[in-house]
Short mmCIF file of C-alpha atoms in Angstrom, two decimals:
data_model
loop_
_atom_site.label_atom_id
_atom_site.label_comp_id
_atom_site.label_asym_id
_atom_site.label_seq_id
_atom_site.Cartn_x
_atom_site.Cartn_y
_atom_site.Cartn_z
CA MET L 1 68.75 150.71 77.99
CA VAL L 2 68.43 146.79 78.68
CA CYS L 3 68.12 145.92 82.18
CA GLN L 4 68.96 142.70 83.79
CA VAL L 5 67.40 140.87 86.03
CA HIS L 6 68.75 138.77 88.25
CA PRO L 7 67.19 135.80 89.54
CA THR L 8 66.34 135.61 93.08
CA ALA L 9 67.58 133.61 95.65
CA THR L 10 64.48 130.79 95.62
CA GLU L 11 64.16 130.61 91.66
CA VAL L 12 68.23 129.46 92.19
CA GLY L 13 67.44 126.93 94.75
CA GLU L 14 64.54 125.80 92.63
CA LEU L 15 66.51 125.44 89.79
CA GLU L 16 69.26 123.69 91.68
CA ASP L 17 66.86 120.93 92.89
CA SER L 18 64.93 120.81 89.60
CA ARG L 19 68.70 120.23 88.50
CA ILE L 20 69.54 117.33 91.02
CA SER L 21 66.55 115.83 90.92
CA LYS L 22 67.58 115.56 87.18
CA LEU L 23 70.40 114.16 88.69
CA VAL L 24 68.94 111.13 90.85
CA SER L 25 66.43 110.39 88.26
CA THR L 26 69.33 109.49 86.13
CA ILE L 27 71.49 107.71 88.54
CA THR L 28 68.90 105.64 88.78
CA GLY L 29 67.93 104.84 85.72
CA LEU L 30 71.67 103.67 85.19
CA HIS L 31 72.08 102.13 88.36
CA ASP L 32 68.99 99.96 87.49
CA ALA L 33 70.04 99.38 83.73
CA ILE L 34 73.83 97.87 85.10
CA ALA L 35 72.01 96.44 88.16
CA LYS L 36 70.18 93.80 85.01
CA LEU L 37 73.86 93.13 83.59
CA PRO L 38 74.61 89.35 83.82
CA SER L 39 78.03 90.10 83.95
CA LEU L 40 80.21 92.87 84.48
CA GLN L 41 82.99 92.47 82.40
CA PRO L 42 84.28 94.88 80.28
CA SER L 43 81.97 95.14 77.24
CA PRO L 44 80.24 97.29 74.61
CA GLU L 45 77.68 98.16 76.84
CA VAL L 46 79.14 97.77 80.84
CA ASN L 47 82.00 100.17 79.26
CA SER L 48 79.10 102.49 77.91
CA LEU L 49 76.46 102.52 81.23
CA PHE L 50 79.96 103.13 83.19
CA THR L 51 80.79 106.03 80.68
CA SER L 52 77.96 107.14 81.27
CA LEU L 53 77.34 107.03 84.87
CA VAL L 54 80.51 109.04 85.16
CA THR L 55 79.73 111.68 83.18
CA ALA L 56 76.71 111.80 84.61
CA CYS L 57 78.06 112.87 88.01
CA ILE L 58 81.22 115.11 86.74
CA PRO L 59 79.04 118.75 86.37
CA SER L 60 79.21 120.50 89.40
CA PHE L 61 76.25 120.48 92.16
CA PRO L 62 76.82 123.31 94.61
CA SER L 63 74.54 121.85 97.25
CA LEU L 64 75.68 118.28 96.78
CA SER L 65 78.13 118.82 99.98
CA GLY L 66 78.31 115.92 101.93
CA LEU L 67 76.07 112.56 102.20
CA SER L 68 73.79 114.08 104.44
CA SER L 69 72.51 116.75 101.42
CA LEU L 70 71.81 113.86 99.30
CA PRO L 71 68.18 113.01 98.88
CA SER L 72 66.82 109.88 100.40
CA SER L 73 65.87 108.14 97.33
CA ALA L 74 69.59 108.48 96.40
CA LEU L 75 70.87 107.01 99.60
CA SER L 76 68.93 104.07 99.20
CA ILE L 77 71.03 103.05 95.56
CA ARG L 78 74.20 105.21 96.44
CA ASN L 79 75.42 102.11 98.59
CA HIS L 80 74.80 99.18 96.25
CA LEU L 81 75.55 101.17 93.02
CA ILE L 82 79.43 102.04 94.64
CA SER L 83 79.61 98.18 95.10
CA LEU L 84 78.58 97.64 91.33
CA CYS L 85 81.84 100.22 90.21
CA SER L 86 83.98 98.33 92.55
CA SER L 87 83.44 95.39 90.82
CA ALA L 88 83.47 96.55 87.62
CA GLU L 89 86.37 98.05 88.25
CA SER L 90 88.92 95.41 89.31
CA LEU L 91 87.10 93.47 86.72
CA LEU L 92 88.59 96.05 84.18
CA GLU L 93 91.89 96.09 85.72
CA LEU L 94 91.81 92.51 85.30
CA HIS L 95 90.92 92.29 82.01
CA HIS L 96 94.03 94.65 80.82
CA SER L 97 96.61 93.87 83.41
CA PRO L 98 97.72 90.59 81.62
CA ILE L 99 97.42 92.42 77.79
CA LEU L 100 99.57 94.73 79.01
CA LEU L 101 102.09 92.32 80.39
CA SER L 102 101.97 90.35 76.98
CA LEU L 103 103.19 94.05 75.09
CA SER L 104 105.40 94.60 77.71
CA LEU L 105 107.58 90.83 77.29
CA SER L 106 108.24 92.32 73.28
CA SER L 107 109.84 95.16 74.28
CA SER L 108 111.40 94.75 78.23
CA SER L 109 109.26 97.78 78.94
CA LEU L 110 105.79 98.26 80.11
CA LEU L 111 105.48 102.48 80.81
CA PRO L 112 104.75 102.80 77.32
CA HIS L 113 101.52 100.63 76.72
CA LEU L 114 100.12 101.90 79.98
CA PRO L 115 97.87 104.68 77.41
CA LEU L 116 96.13 101.70 75.89
CA PHE L 117 94.41 100.81 79.48
CA PRO L 118 90.99 103.73 78.69
CA TYR L 119 90.95 105.97 81.94
CA PHE L 120 94.84 106.55 81.80
CA SER L 121 94.55 109.89 81.35
CA ASN L 122 92.81 110.24 84.82
CA TYR L 123 95.18 108.31 86.90
CA ILE L 124 97.93 110.85 84.88
CA SER L 125 96.69 113.89 86.66
CA LEU L 126 95.03 111.55 89.79
CA SER L 127 98.90 111.06 90.62
CA HIS L 128 99.73 114.20 89.53
CA LEU L 129 97.72 116.10 91.94
CA GLU L 130 98.42 113.80 94.74
CA ALA L 131 101.85 114.17 94.09
CA SER L 132 101.76 117.72 93.93
CA LEU L 133 99.85 118.41 97.51
CA LEU L 134 101.72 115.89 99.52
CA LEU L 135 105.05 117.51 98.38
CA SER L 136 103.71 121.05 99.39
CA HIS L 137 104.08 119.88 102.74
CA LEU L 138 106.71 117.32 102.85
CA PRO L 139 110.67 119.37 103.16
CA ARG L 140 112.10 115.94 101.13
CA HIS L 141 110.90 113.04 99.50
CA PRO L 142 110.47 109.66 101.17
CA SER L 143 112.60 106.80 100.34
CA LEU L 144 109.73 104.34 101.21
CA LEU L 145 105.87 104.46 100.20
CA ALA L 146 103.36 102.38 100.97
CA PHE L 147 99.83 101.97 98.37
CA LEU L 148 97.21 100.16 100.14
CA GLY L 149 94.00 98.56 97.51
CA SER L 150 96.61 98.81 94.60
CA GLY L 151 94.43 96.22 92.33
CA PRO L 152 95.17 94.00 89.75
CA LEU L 153 96.49 97.20 87.37
CA PRO L 154 98.46 99.28 89.91
CA LEU L 155 98.61 101.97 87.74
CA SER L 156 99.01 105.22 90.53
CA SER L 157 101.46 103.25 91.75
CA ILE L 158 103.63 102.93 88.91
CA LEU L 159 102.70 106.88 87.56
CA LEU L 160 103.87 107.64 90.96
CA ALA L 161 107.04 105.85 90.85
CA SER L 162 108.18 106.71 87.57
CA ARG L 163 106.91 110.21 87.55
CA HIS L 164 106.96 111.73 91.16
CA PHE L 165 109.37 109.50 93.26
CA PRO L 166 111.80 108.23 91.29
CA SER L 167 113.76 107.01 93.51
CA ALA L 168 111.66 106.01 96.21
CA SER L 169 110.52 102.34 96.62
CA PHE L 170 106.50 101.15 96.67
CA HIS L 171 105.09 98.43 98.87
CA ASN L 172 101.65 97.60 97.30
CA TYR L 173 99.10 96.02 99.60
CA ASP L 174 95.96 94.07 98.30
CA ILE L 175 93.40 91.69 100.31
CA ASP L 176 92.51 90.01 96.83
CA ASP L 177 95.92 87.10 96.38
CA THR L 178 94.81 87.25 92.67
CA ALA L 179 95.13 91.41 91.91
CA THR L 180 98.33 91.09 93.95
CA VAL L 181 99.75 88.21 92.02
CA SER L 182 98.63 90.17 88.98
CA ALA L 183 100.54 93.03 89.96
CA ALA L 184 103.48 91.99 90.70
CA ALA L 185 102.97 89.64 87.66
CA LEU L 186 102.33 93.35 85.37
CA VAL L 187 105.75 95.06 86.95
CA SER L 188 108.02 91.83 87.19
CA ASN L 189 109.24 92.99 83.59
CA ASP L 190 110.14 96.02 83.31
CA PRO L 191 113.51 96.36 85.66
CA SER L 192 112.68 100.51 86.35
CA LEU L 193 109.54 99.37 88.09
CA SER L 194 110.63 95.90 89.44
CA ALA L 195 113.75 96.68 91.29
CA ARG L 196 111.17 99.48 93.07
CA MET L 197 107.68 97.63 93.90
CA GLU L 198 106.92 94.91 96.36
CA PHE L 199 103.19 93.15 96.47
CA PHE L 200 101.84 92.13 99.39
CA THR L 201 98.31 90.26 100.18
CA ALA L 202 96.79 91.74 103.25
CA ASP L 203 93.75 93.82 104.68
CA ALA L 204 94.29 96.83 105.15
CA ALA L 205 92.69 96.98 108.30
CA ALA L 206 95.39 94.22 109.71
CA ILE L 207 99.12 95.23 108.79
CA GLY L 208 100.18 96.24 112.06
CA PRO L 209 103.25 97.28 112.96
CA ARG L 210 104.65 97.63 109.52
CA LEU L 211 102.91 100.63 108.99
CA ARG L 212 105.92 102.41 111.02
CA SER L 213 108.11 102.10 108.68
CA TYR L 214 106.42 104.04 105.42
CA GLY L 215 107.28 108.24 105.37
CA VAL L 216 103.87 107.62 103.61
CA VAL L 217 100.82 105.84 103.05
CA PHE L 218 98.34 106.36 99.89
CA LEU L 219 94.61 104.63 100.76
CA ALA L 220 92.73 103.97 97.60
CA ALA L 221 89.21 105.08 97.62
CA LEU L 222 87.76 101.71 97.50
CA VAL L 223 89.68 100.42 100.65
CA GLY L 224 87.05 100.04 103.20
CA VAL L 225 83.16 100.73 100.86
CA GLY L 226 81.14 101.26 103.77
CA LYS L 227 81.34 103.67 106.34
CA GLU L 228 82.34 101.24 108.75
CA GLN L 229 85.16 99.04 106.97
CA LYS L 230 86.88 102.84 106.05
CA ALA L 231 86.41 103.71 109.90
CA ALA L 232 88.18 100.78 111.22
CA VAL L 233 91.01 101.44 108.19
CA VAL L 234 91.85 104.74 109.61
CA GLU L 235 91.70 104.15 112.90
CA HIS L 236 94.03 101.54 112.33
CA LEU L 237 96.48 103.36 110.20
CA ALA L 238 95.96 106.00 113.07
CA LYS L 239 97.43 103.71 115.70
CA TYR L 240 100.37 101.94 113.69
CA MET L 241 101.82 104.68 111.33
CA ALA L 242 104.38 106.79 112.25
CA PRO L 243 104.31 110.06 113.95
CA GLY L 244 104.93 112.62 111.72
CA ALA L 245 103.97 110.23 108.77
CA MET L 246 102.03 111.06 105.93
CA LEU L 247 98.65 109.73 104.93
CA VAL L 248 96.68 110.82 101.69
CA VAL L 249 93.58 109.60 101.47
CA ARG L 250 91.31 109.18 98.11
CA SER L 251 87.41 110.93 98.69
CA ALA L 252 84.49 112.25 96.79
CA HIS L 253 82.61 115.83 96.78
CA GLY L 254 79.43 116.19 94.73
CA ALA L 255 77.95 113.72 92.36
CA ARG L 256 80.73 111.70 93.01
CA MET L 257 79.74 110.26 95.73
CA PHE L 258 77.57 108.14 93.61
CA LEU L 259 81.30 106.52 92.90
CA TYR L 260 83.74 106.19 95.61
CA PRO L 261 83.22 106.46 98.63
CA VAL L 262 83.38 109.76 101.55
CA VAL L 263 85.89 110.28 103.30
CA GLU L 264 85.42 113.86 105.45
CA PRO L 265 88.82 115.08 106.86
CA GLY L 266 87.18 115.56 110.43
CA GLU L 267 86.73 111.47 110.71
CA LEU L 268 90.51 111.50 110.54
CA HIS L 269 90.79 110.95 113.52
CA GLY L 270 94.87 110.99 114.70
CA PHE L 271 95.49 112.98 112.04
CA GLU L 272 96.42 116.41 110.71
CA VAL L 273 94.73 117.77 108.05
CA LEU L 274 96.44 119.71 105.84
CA SER L 275 95.19 119.71 102.63
CA VAL L 276 91.58 119.45 100.72
CA TYR L 277 90.55 119.02 96.85
CA HIS L 278 88.25 118.58 95.10
CA PRO L 279 88.60 119.19 91.12
CA ASP L 280 86.18 120.11 89.43
CA ASP L 281 87.50 118.54 85.91
CA GLU L 282 88.26 114.84 84.50
CA VAL L 283 89.85 113.74 87.61
CA ILE L 284 87.12 111.88 89.74
CA ASN L 285 88.82 111.78 93.21
CA SER L 286 88.98 114.38 96.28
CA VAL L 287 92.59 114.13 97.74
CA ILE L 288 92.80 114.72 101.45
CA VAL L 289 96.81 115.37 102.96
CA ALA L 290 97.29 114.47 106.66
CA ARG L 291 100.08 114.48 108.79
CA LYS L 292 100.06 111.53 111.73
CA ILE L 293 99.52 113.40 115.05
CA GLY L 294 102.41 113.44 118.03
CA VAL L 295 106.03 112.60 117.84
CA GLU L 296 108.36 110.09 120.49
CA CYS L 297 109.96 110.93 123.06
CA ALA L 298 113.64 109.64 122.22
CA GLY L 299 114.05 107.81 125.85
CA GLY L 300 110.93 106.53 126.29
CA GLY L 301 108.97 105.80 123.12
CA ALA L 302 105.94 107.61 124.46
CA THR L 303 103.69 109.23 122.00
CA VAL L 304 102.57 112.74 122.45
CA ALA L 305 100.62 115.62 121.41
CA ALA L 306 102.52 117.54 118.24
CA GLY L 307 103.77 120.59 119.57
CA CYS L 308 105.88 120.16 122.56
CA LYS L 309 108.89 121.80 121.26
CA SER L 310 111.48 119.86 123.22
CA CYS L 311 109.89 116.54 121.98
CA GLU L 312 110.48 117.66 118.74
CA ALA L 313 113.98 118.56 119.16
CA LYS L 314 114.75 115.46 120.38
CA MET L 315 113.02 113.59 117.72
CA MET L 316 115.30 115.14 114.81
CA ASN L 317 116.62 112.45 112.82
CA HIS L 318 115.96 110.66 115.80
CA THR L 319 116.66 106.69 114.97
CA HIS L 320 113.96 104.25 115.79
CA GLY L 321 114.30 100.70 115.78
CA GLY L 322 115.90 101.17 112.21
CA MET L 323 113.80 104.08 110.70
CA VAL L 324 114.53 107.46 110.78
CA VAL L 325 111.53 110.25 112.25
CA GLU L 326 111.83 112.73 109.98
CA GLU L 327 110.30 116.22 111.67
CA LEU L 328 108.11 117.56 109.50
CA PRO L 329 107.38 122.33 109.70
CA SER L 330 104.72 122.39 111.90
CA GLY L 331 103.34 124.98 110.34
CA ALA L 332 103.45 122.64 106.61
#
Protein backbone atom coordinates (compact mmCIF):
# COMPACT_ATOMS: atom_id res chain seq x y z
CA MET A 1 0.00 0.00 0.00
CA VAL A 2 1.39 3.38 -1.03
CA CYS A 3 0.70 6.31 1.27
CA GLN A 4 0.10 9.62 -0.41
CA VAL A 5 1.74 12.58 1.24
CA HIS A 6 -0.13 15.83 0.65
CA PRO A 7 1.70 19.13 0.90
CA THR A 8 0.90 21.32 3.87
CA ALA A 9 -0.71 24.74 3.51
CA THR A 10 2.68 26.30 4.21
CA GLU A 11 4.35 24.26 1.49
CA VAL A 12 1.61 25.16 -0.99
CA GLY A 13 2.04 28.85 -0.13
CA GLU A 14 5.80 28.64 -0.55
CA LEU A 15 5.38 26.94 -3.93
CA GLU A 16 2.99 29.67 -5.11
CA ASP A 17 5.36 32.38 -3.86
CA SER A 18 8.16 30.74 -5.83
CA ARG A 19 6.02 30.66 -8.99
CA ILE A 20 5.13 34.33 -8.62
CA SER A 21 8.77 35.24 -8.00
CA LYS A 22 9.73 33.47 -11.24
CA LEU A 23 6.87 35.20 -13.06
CA VAL A 24 7.98 38.64 -11.88
CA SER A 25 11.54 37.86 -12.92
CA THR A 26 10.38 36.78 -16.38
CA ILE A 27 8.09 39.81 -16.76
CA THR A 28 10.84 42.16 -15.64
CA GLY A 29 13.27 40.74 -18.17
CA LEU A 30 10.72 41.03 -20.99
CA HIS A 31 9.79 44.57 -19.95
CA ASP A 32 13.44 45.63 -20.02
CA ALA A 33 13.96 44.05 -23.44
CA ILE A 34 10.81 45.66 -24.89
CA ALA A 35 11.64 49.06 -23.38
CA LYS A 36 15.04 48.99 -25.11
CA LEU A 37 13.59 48.37 -28.58
CA PRO A 38 14.21 51.24 -31.01
CA SER A 39 10.65 50.85 -32.31
CA LEU A 40 7.46 48.94 -31.47
CA GLN A 41 6.51 48.61 -35.13
CA PRO A 42 5.74 44.96 -36.02
CA SER A 43 8.91 43.00 -36.66
CA PRO A 44 10.17 39.49 -35.85
CA GLU A 45 11.86 40.73 -32.66
CA VAL A 46 8.88 42.80 -31.49
CA ASN A 47 6.43 40.00 -32.26
CA SER A 48 8.58 37.43 -30.47
CA LEU A 49 8.93 39.51 -27.30
CA PHE A 50 5.23 40.27 -27.02
CA THR A 51 4.32 36.65 -27.75
CA SER A 52 6.62 35.61 -24.89
CA LEU A 53 5.01 38.20 -22.64
CA VAL A 54 1.48 36.98 -23.35
CA THR A 55 2.56 33.36 -22.92
CA ALA A 56 4.07 34.14 -19.51
CA CYS A 57 0.85 35.81 -18.31
CA ILE A 58 -1.64 33.13 -19.38
CA PRO A 59 -1.11 30.48 -16.63
CA SER A 60 -3.27 30.70 -13.54
CA PHE A 61 -1.80 32.21 -10.38
CA PRO A 62 -4.47 31.72 -7.66
CA SER A 63 -2.93 34.20 -5.23
CA LEU A 64 -2.94 37.04 -7.79
CA SER A 65 -6.51 38.16 -7.21
CA GLY A 66 -6.05 41.91 -7.63
CA LEU A 67 -3.54 44.71 -7.89
CA SER A 68 -2.99 44.67 -4.14
CA SER A 69 -1.72 41.09 -4.42
CA LEU A 70 1.09 42.02 -6.81
CA PRO A 71 4.57 42.40 -5.29
CA SER A 72 5.77 46.01 -5.08
CA SER A 73 8.60 45.18 -7.47
CA ALA A 74 6.00 44.12 -10.05
CA LEU A 75 3.80 47.18 -9.56
CA SER A 76 6.74 49.44 -10.35
CA ILE A 77 7.01 48.15 -13.93
CA ARG A 78 3.36 47.23 -14.61
CA ASN A 79 2.11 50.67 -15.62
CA HIS A 80 4.94 51.20 -18.07
CA LEU A 81 4.48 47.73 -19.50
CA ILE A 82 0.76 48.35 -20.14
CA SER A 83 1.66 51.60 -21.91
CA LEU A 84 4.13 49.70 -24.11
CA CYS A 85 1.50 47.04 -24.86
CA SER A 86 -1.01 49.74 -25.79
CA SER A 87 1.41 51.39 -28.22
CA ALA A 88 2.44 48.07 -29.77
CA GLU A 89 -1.18 46.96 -30.19
CA SER A 90 -2.07 50.20 -31.97
CA LEU A 91 0.92 49.93 -34.29
CA LEU A 92 0.09 46.29 -35.06
CA GLU A 93 -3.45 47.27 -36.07
CA LEU A 94 -2.25 50.26 -38.09
CA HIS A 95 0.13 47.93 -39.93
CA HIS A 96 -2.52 45.33 -40.82
CA SER A 97 -5.48 47.62 -41.51
CA PRO A 98 -4.27 48.84 -44.98
CA ILE A 99 -3.19 45.31 -45.87
CA LEU A 100 -6.66 43.95 -45.16
CA LEU A 101 -8.23 46.90 -46.99
CA SER A 102 -6.14 46.18 -50.08
CA LEU A 103 -7.21 42.53 -50.03
CA SER A 104 -10.87 43.41 -49.56
CA LEU A 105 -10.87 45.74 -52.58
CA SER A 106 -10.48 42.78 -54.92
CA SER A 107 -13.41 40.87 -53.44
CA SER A 108 -15.71 43.60 -52.03
CA SER A 109 -15.71 41.64 -48.80
CA LEU A 110 -13.52 42.10 -45.74
CA LEU A 111 -14.53 39.13 -43.62
CA PRO A 112 -12.69 36.34 -45.53
CA HIS A 113 -9.37 38.13 -45.05
CA LEU A 114 -9.57 38.84 -41.32
CA PRO A 115 -7.85 35.57 -40.25
CA LEU A 116 -4.61 37.08 -41.54
CA PHE A 117 -4.46 39.21 -38.40
CA PRO A 118 -2.15 37.43 -35.91
CA TYR A 119 -4.57 37.39 -32.96
CA PHE A 120 -7.78 36.83 -34.92
CA SER A 121 -8.75 33.64 -33.07
CA ASN A 122 -8.46 35.48 -29.75
CA TYR A 123 -10.88 38.14 -30.98
CA ILE A 124 -13.34 35.48 -32.12
CA SER A 125 -13.32 33.88 -28.66
CA LEU A 126 -13.55 37.20 -26.83
CA SER A 127 -16.45 38.53 -28.93
CA HIS A 128 -18.29 35.22 -28.48
CA LEU A 129 -17.77 35.42 -24.72
CA GLU A 130 -18.98 39.02 -24.53
CA ALA A 131 -22.04 38.40 -26.70
CA SER A 132 -23.01 35.27 -24.75
CA LEU A 133 -22.76 37.01 -21.37
CA LEU A 134 -24.58 40.09 -22.66
CA LEU A 135 -27.44 38.22 -24.34
CA SER A 136 -28.08 36.21 -21.18
CA HIS A 137 -29.25 39.48 -19.59
CA LEU A 138 -31.12 41.01 -22.54
CA PRO A 139 -34.77 40.31 -23.39
CA ARG A 140 -34.10 41.17 -27.05
CA HIS A 141 -31.26 42.15 -29.35
CA PRO A 142 -30.35 45.85 -29.21
CA SER A 143 -30.68 47.91 -32.38
CA LEU A 144 -27.88 50.40 -31.70
CA LEU A 145 -24.60 49.70 -29.89
CA ALA A 146 -21.49 51.76 -29.18
CA PHE A 147 -17.91 50.55 -29.02
CA LEU A 148 -15.50 52.86 -27.23
CA GLY A 149 -11.86 52.42 -28.24
CA SER A 150 -12.45 50.69 -31.57
CA GLY A 151 -8.92 51.35 -32.88
CA PRO A 152 -7.60 51.41 -36.45
CA LEU A 153 -8.63 47.77 -37.03
CA PRO A 154 -12.01 47.39 -35.28
CA LEU A 155 -12.05 43.60 -35.14
CA SER A 156 -14.26 43.46 -32.06
CA SER A 157 -16.99 45.59 -33.64
CA ILE A 158 -16.72 43.75 -36.95
CA LEU A 159 -17.08 40.34 -35.31
CA LEU A 160 -19.88 41.45 -33.00
CA ALA A 161 -21.75 43.00 -35.93
CA SER A 162 -21.27 40.12 -38.35
CA ARG A 163 -21.56 37.12 -36.02
CA HIS A 164 -23.67 38.12 -33.03
CA PHE A 165 -25.76 41.22 -33.79
CA PRO A 166 -26.38 40.98 -37.55
CA SER A 167 -29.28 43.46 -37.60
CA ALA A 168 -27.80 46.06 -35.24
CA SER A 169 -25.91 49.25 -36.03
CA PHE A 170 -22.58 50.07 -34.37
CA HIS A 171 -21.17 53.50 -33.54
CA ASN A 172 -17.42 53.23 -33.02
CA TYR A 173 -15.40 55.81 -31.09
CA ASP A 174 -11.68 56.37 -30.80
CA ILE A 175 -9.72 59.33 -29.44
CA ASP A 176 -7.17 59.05 -32.27
CA ASP A 177 -8.31 60.52 -35.59
CA THR A 178 -5.78 58.35 -37.45
CA ALA A 179 -7.42 55.25 -36.01
CA THR A 180 -10.90 56.50 -36.89
CA VAL A 181 -9.97 57.26 -40.50
CA SER A 182 -8.20 53.91 -40.90
CA ALA A 183 -11.13 51.94 -39.46
CA ALA A 184 -13.73 53.77 -41.57
CA ALA A 185 -11.72 53.12 -44.74
CA LEU A 186 -11.34 49.45 -43.85
CA VAL A 187 -15.09 48.72 -43.72
CA SER A 188 -16.12 51.15 -46.47
CA ASN A 189 -15.72 48.60 -49.26
CA ASP A 190 -17.79 45.92 -47.52
CA PRO A 191 -21.51 46.66 -48.01
CA SER A 192 -22.58 44.27 -45.25
CA LEU A 193 -20.55 46.27 -42.71
CA SER A 194 -20.46 49.83 -44.02
CA ALA A 195 -24.25 50.14 -43.93
CA ARG A 196 -24.29 49.44 -40.20
CA MET A 197 -21.03 50.90 -38.88
CA GLU A 198 -20.11 54.54 -38.27
CA PHE A 199 -16.90 55.96 -36.83
CA PHE A 200 -16.36 59.03 -34.67
CA THR A 201 -13.26 60.68 -33.21
CA ALA A 202 -13.99 61.50 -29.58
CA ASP A 203 -12.68 61.12 -26.05
CA ALA A 204 -14.70 58.40 -24.32
CA ALA A 205 -14.92 60.67 -21.27
CA ALA A 206 -16.49 63.50 -23.28
CA ILE A 207 -19.09 61.96 -25.63
CA GLY A 208 -21.98 63.39 -23.62
CA PRO A 209 -25.75 63.04 -24.21
CA ARG A 210 -25.28 60.97 -27.38
CA LEU A 211 -24.61 58.04 -25.05
CA ARG A 212 -28.32 57.97 -24.17
CA SER A 213 -29.16 56.51 -27.57
CA TYR A 214 -27.25 53.25 -27.06
CA GLY A 215 -28.81 50.12 -25.62
CA VAL A 216 -25.33 48.64 -25.15
CA VAL A 217 -21.91 50.26 -24.72
CA PHE A 218 -18.69 48.25 -25.01
CA LEU A 219 -15.66 49.69 -23.20
CA ALA A 220 -12.33 48.48 -24.63
CA ALA A 221 -9.60 47.53 -22.19
CA LEU A 222 -7.17 50.28 -23.22
CA VAL A 223 -9.64 53.16 -22.93
CA GLY A 224 -8.37 54.87 -19.82
CA VAL A 225 -5.07 53.11 -19.17
CA GLY A 226 -4.52 54.79 -15.80
CA LYS A 227 -6.81 54.18 -12.85
CA GLU A 228 -7.96 57.82 -12.69
CA GLN A 229 -8.56 57.93 -16.45
CA LYS A 230 -10.66 54.76 -16.31
CA ALA A 231 -12.65 56.13 -13.37
CA ALA A 232 -13.37 59.33 -15.31
CA VAL A 233 -14.69 57.33 -18.27
CA VAL A 234 -16.93 55.18 -16.05
CA GLU A 235 -18.25 58.29 -14.28
CA HIS A 236 -19.07 59.87 -17.64
CA LEU A 237 -20.89 56.74 -18.80
CA ALA A 238 -22.86 56.56 -15.56
CA LYS A 239 -23.91 60.19 -16.02
CA TYR A 240 -25.06 59.99 -19.64
CA MET A 241 -26.06 56.40 -20.45
CA ALA A 242 -29.78 55.68 -20.40
CA PRO A 243 -31.19 53.90 -17.34
CA GLY A 244 -31.37 50.19 -18.07
CA ALA A 245 -28.70 50.34 -20.79
CA MET A 246 -25.97 47.71 -20.65
CA LEU A 247 -22.24 48.25 -20.23
CA VAL A 248 -19.69 45.61 -21.24
CA VAL A 249 -16.27 46.29 -19.71
CA ARG A 250 -12.99 44.56 -20.49
CA SER A 251 -10.68 44.03 -17.55
CA ALA A 252 -7.84 41.71 -16.55
CA HIS A 253 -7.20 39.18 -13.79
CA GLY A 254 -4.24 37.24 -12.43
CA ALA A 255 -0.95 37.66 -14.27
CA ARG A 256 -2.90 39.18 -17.18
CA MET A 257 -2.91 42.36 -15.09
CA PHE A 258 0.54 42.97 -16.58
CA LEU A 259 -1.04 43.33 -20.03
CA TYR A 260 -4.22 45.32 -19.44
CA PRO A 261 -5.77 47.66 -16.87
CA VAL A 262 -7.89 46.18 -14.09
CA VAL A 263 -11.47 47.25 -13.48
CA GLU A 264 -12.95 45.93 -10.26
CA PRO A 265 -16.74 45.41 -10.18
CA GLY A 266 -16.99 47.73 -7.18
CA GLU A 267 -15.53 50.56 -9.25
CA LEU A 268 -18.50 50.64 -11.63
CA HIS A 269 -20.40 53.25 -9.65
CA GLY A 270 -23.88 53.85 -11.03
CA PHE A 271 -24.11 50.37 -12.51
CA GLU A 272 -25.47 47.05 -11.30
CA VAL A 273 -22.92 44.33 -12.02
CA LEU A 274 -24.62 41.30 -13.56
CA SER A 275 -21.73 39.06 -14.66
CA VAL A 276 -17.98 38.84 -14.09
CA TYR A 277 -15.99 36.29 -16.08
CA HIS A 278 -12.28 35.54 -15.81
CA PRO A 279 -11.13 33.29 -18.71
CA ASP A 280 -8.54 30.61 -18.11
CA ASP A 281 -7.78 29.94 -21.78
CA GLU A 282 -6.21 31.99 -24.58
CA VAL A 283 -8.71 34.82 -24.09
CA ILE A 284 -6.74 37.44 -22.18
CA ASN A 285 -9.41 39.90 -21.08
CA SER A 286 -11.86 39.42 -18.27
CA VAL A 287 -15.40 40.60 -19.04
CA ILE A 288 -17.83 42.49 -16.80
CA VAL A 289 -21.45 43.01 -17.82
CA ALA A 290 -23.35 45.71 -15.92
CA ARG A 291 -26.60 47.61 -16.22
CA LYS A 292 -27.10 51.34 -15.70
CA ILE A 293 -29.02 51.79 -12.45
CA GLY A 294 -32.24 53.76 -12.38
CA VAL A 295 -35.32 54.32 -14.50
CA GLU A 296 -36.88 57.55 -15.66
CA CYS A 297 -40.30 58.65 -14.52
CA ALA A 298 -42.56 59.20 -17.53
CA GLY A 299 -43.88 62.50 -16.24
CA GLY A 300 -40.89 64.47 -15.03
CA GLY A 301 -37.90 62.69 -16.47
CA ALA A 302 -36.24 62.35 -13.06
CA THR A 303 -34.08 59.35 -12.35
CA VAL A 304 -35.10 57.09 -9.48
CA ALA A 305 -33.50 54.02 -8.02
CA ALA A 306 -34.13 50.77 -9.81
CA GLY A 307 -36.78 48.73 -8.04
CA CYS A 308 -39.52 51.34 -7.96
CA LYS A 309 -42.24 49.18 -9.54
CA SER A 310 -44.63 52.03 -10.32
CA CYS A 311 -41.92 53.90 -12.22
CA GLU A 312 -40.77 50.72 -13.95
CA ALA A 313 -44.33 50.10 -15.14
CA LYS A 314 -44.60 53.63 -16.53
CA MET A 315 -41.26 53.23 -18.30
CA MET A 316 -42.23 50.01 -20.09
CA ASN A 317 -41.75 50.81 -23.80
CA HIS A 318 -41.92 54.52 -23.01
CA THR A 319 -40.45 56.74 -25.70
CA HIS A 320 -38.27 59.55 -24.35
CA GLY A 321 -36.63 61.97 -26.78
CA GLY A 322 -37.10 59.61 -29.73
CA MET A 323 -35.51 56.65 -27.94
CA VAL A 324 -37.30 53.56 -26.71
CA VAL A 325 -36.21 52.73 -23.17
CA GLU A 326 -36.70 49.05 -22.53
CA GLU A 327 -37.33 47.65 -19.09
CA LEU A 328 -35.02 44.78 -18.17
CA PRO A 329 -36.07 42.03 -15.77
CA SER A 330 -34.99 42.94 -12.24
CA GLY A 331 -33.65 39.45 -11.69
CA ALA A 332 -31.57 39.31 -14.85
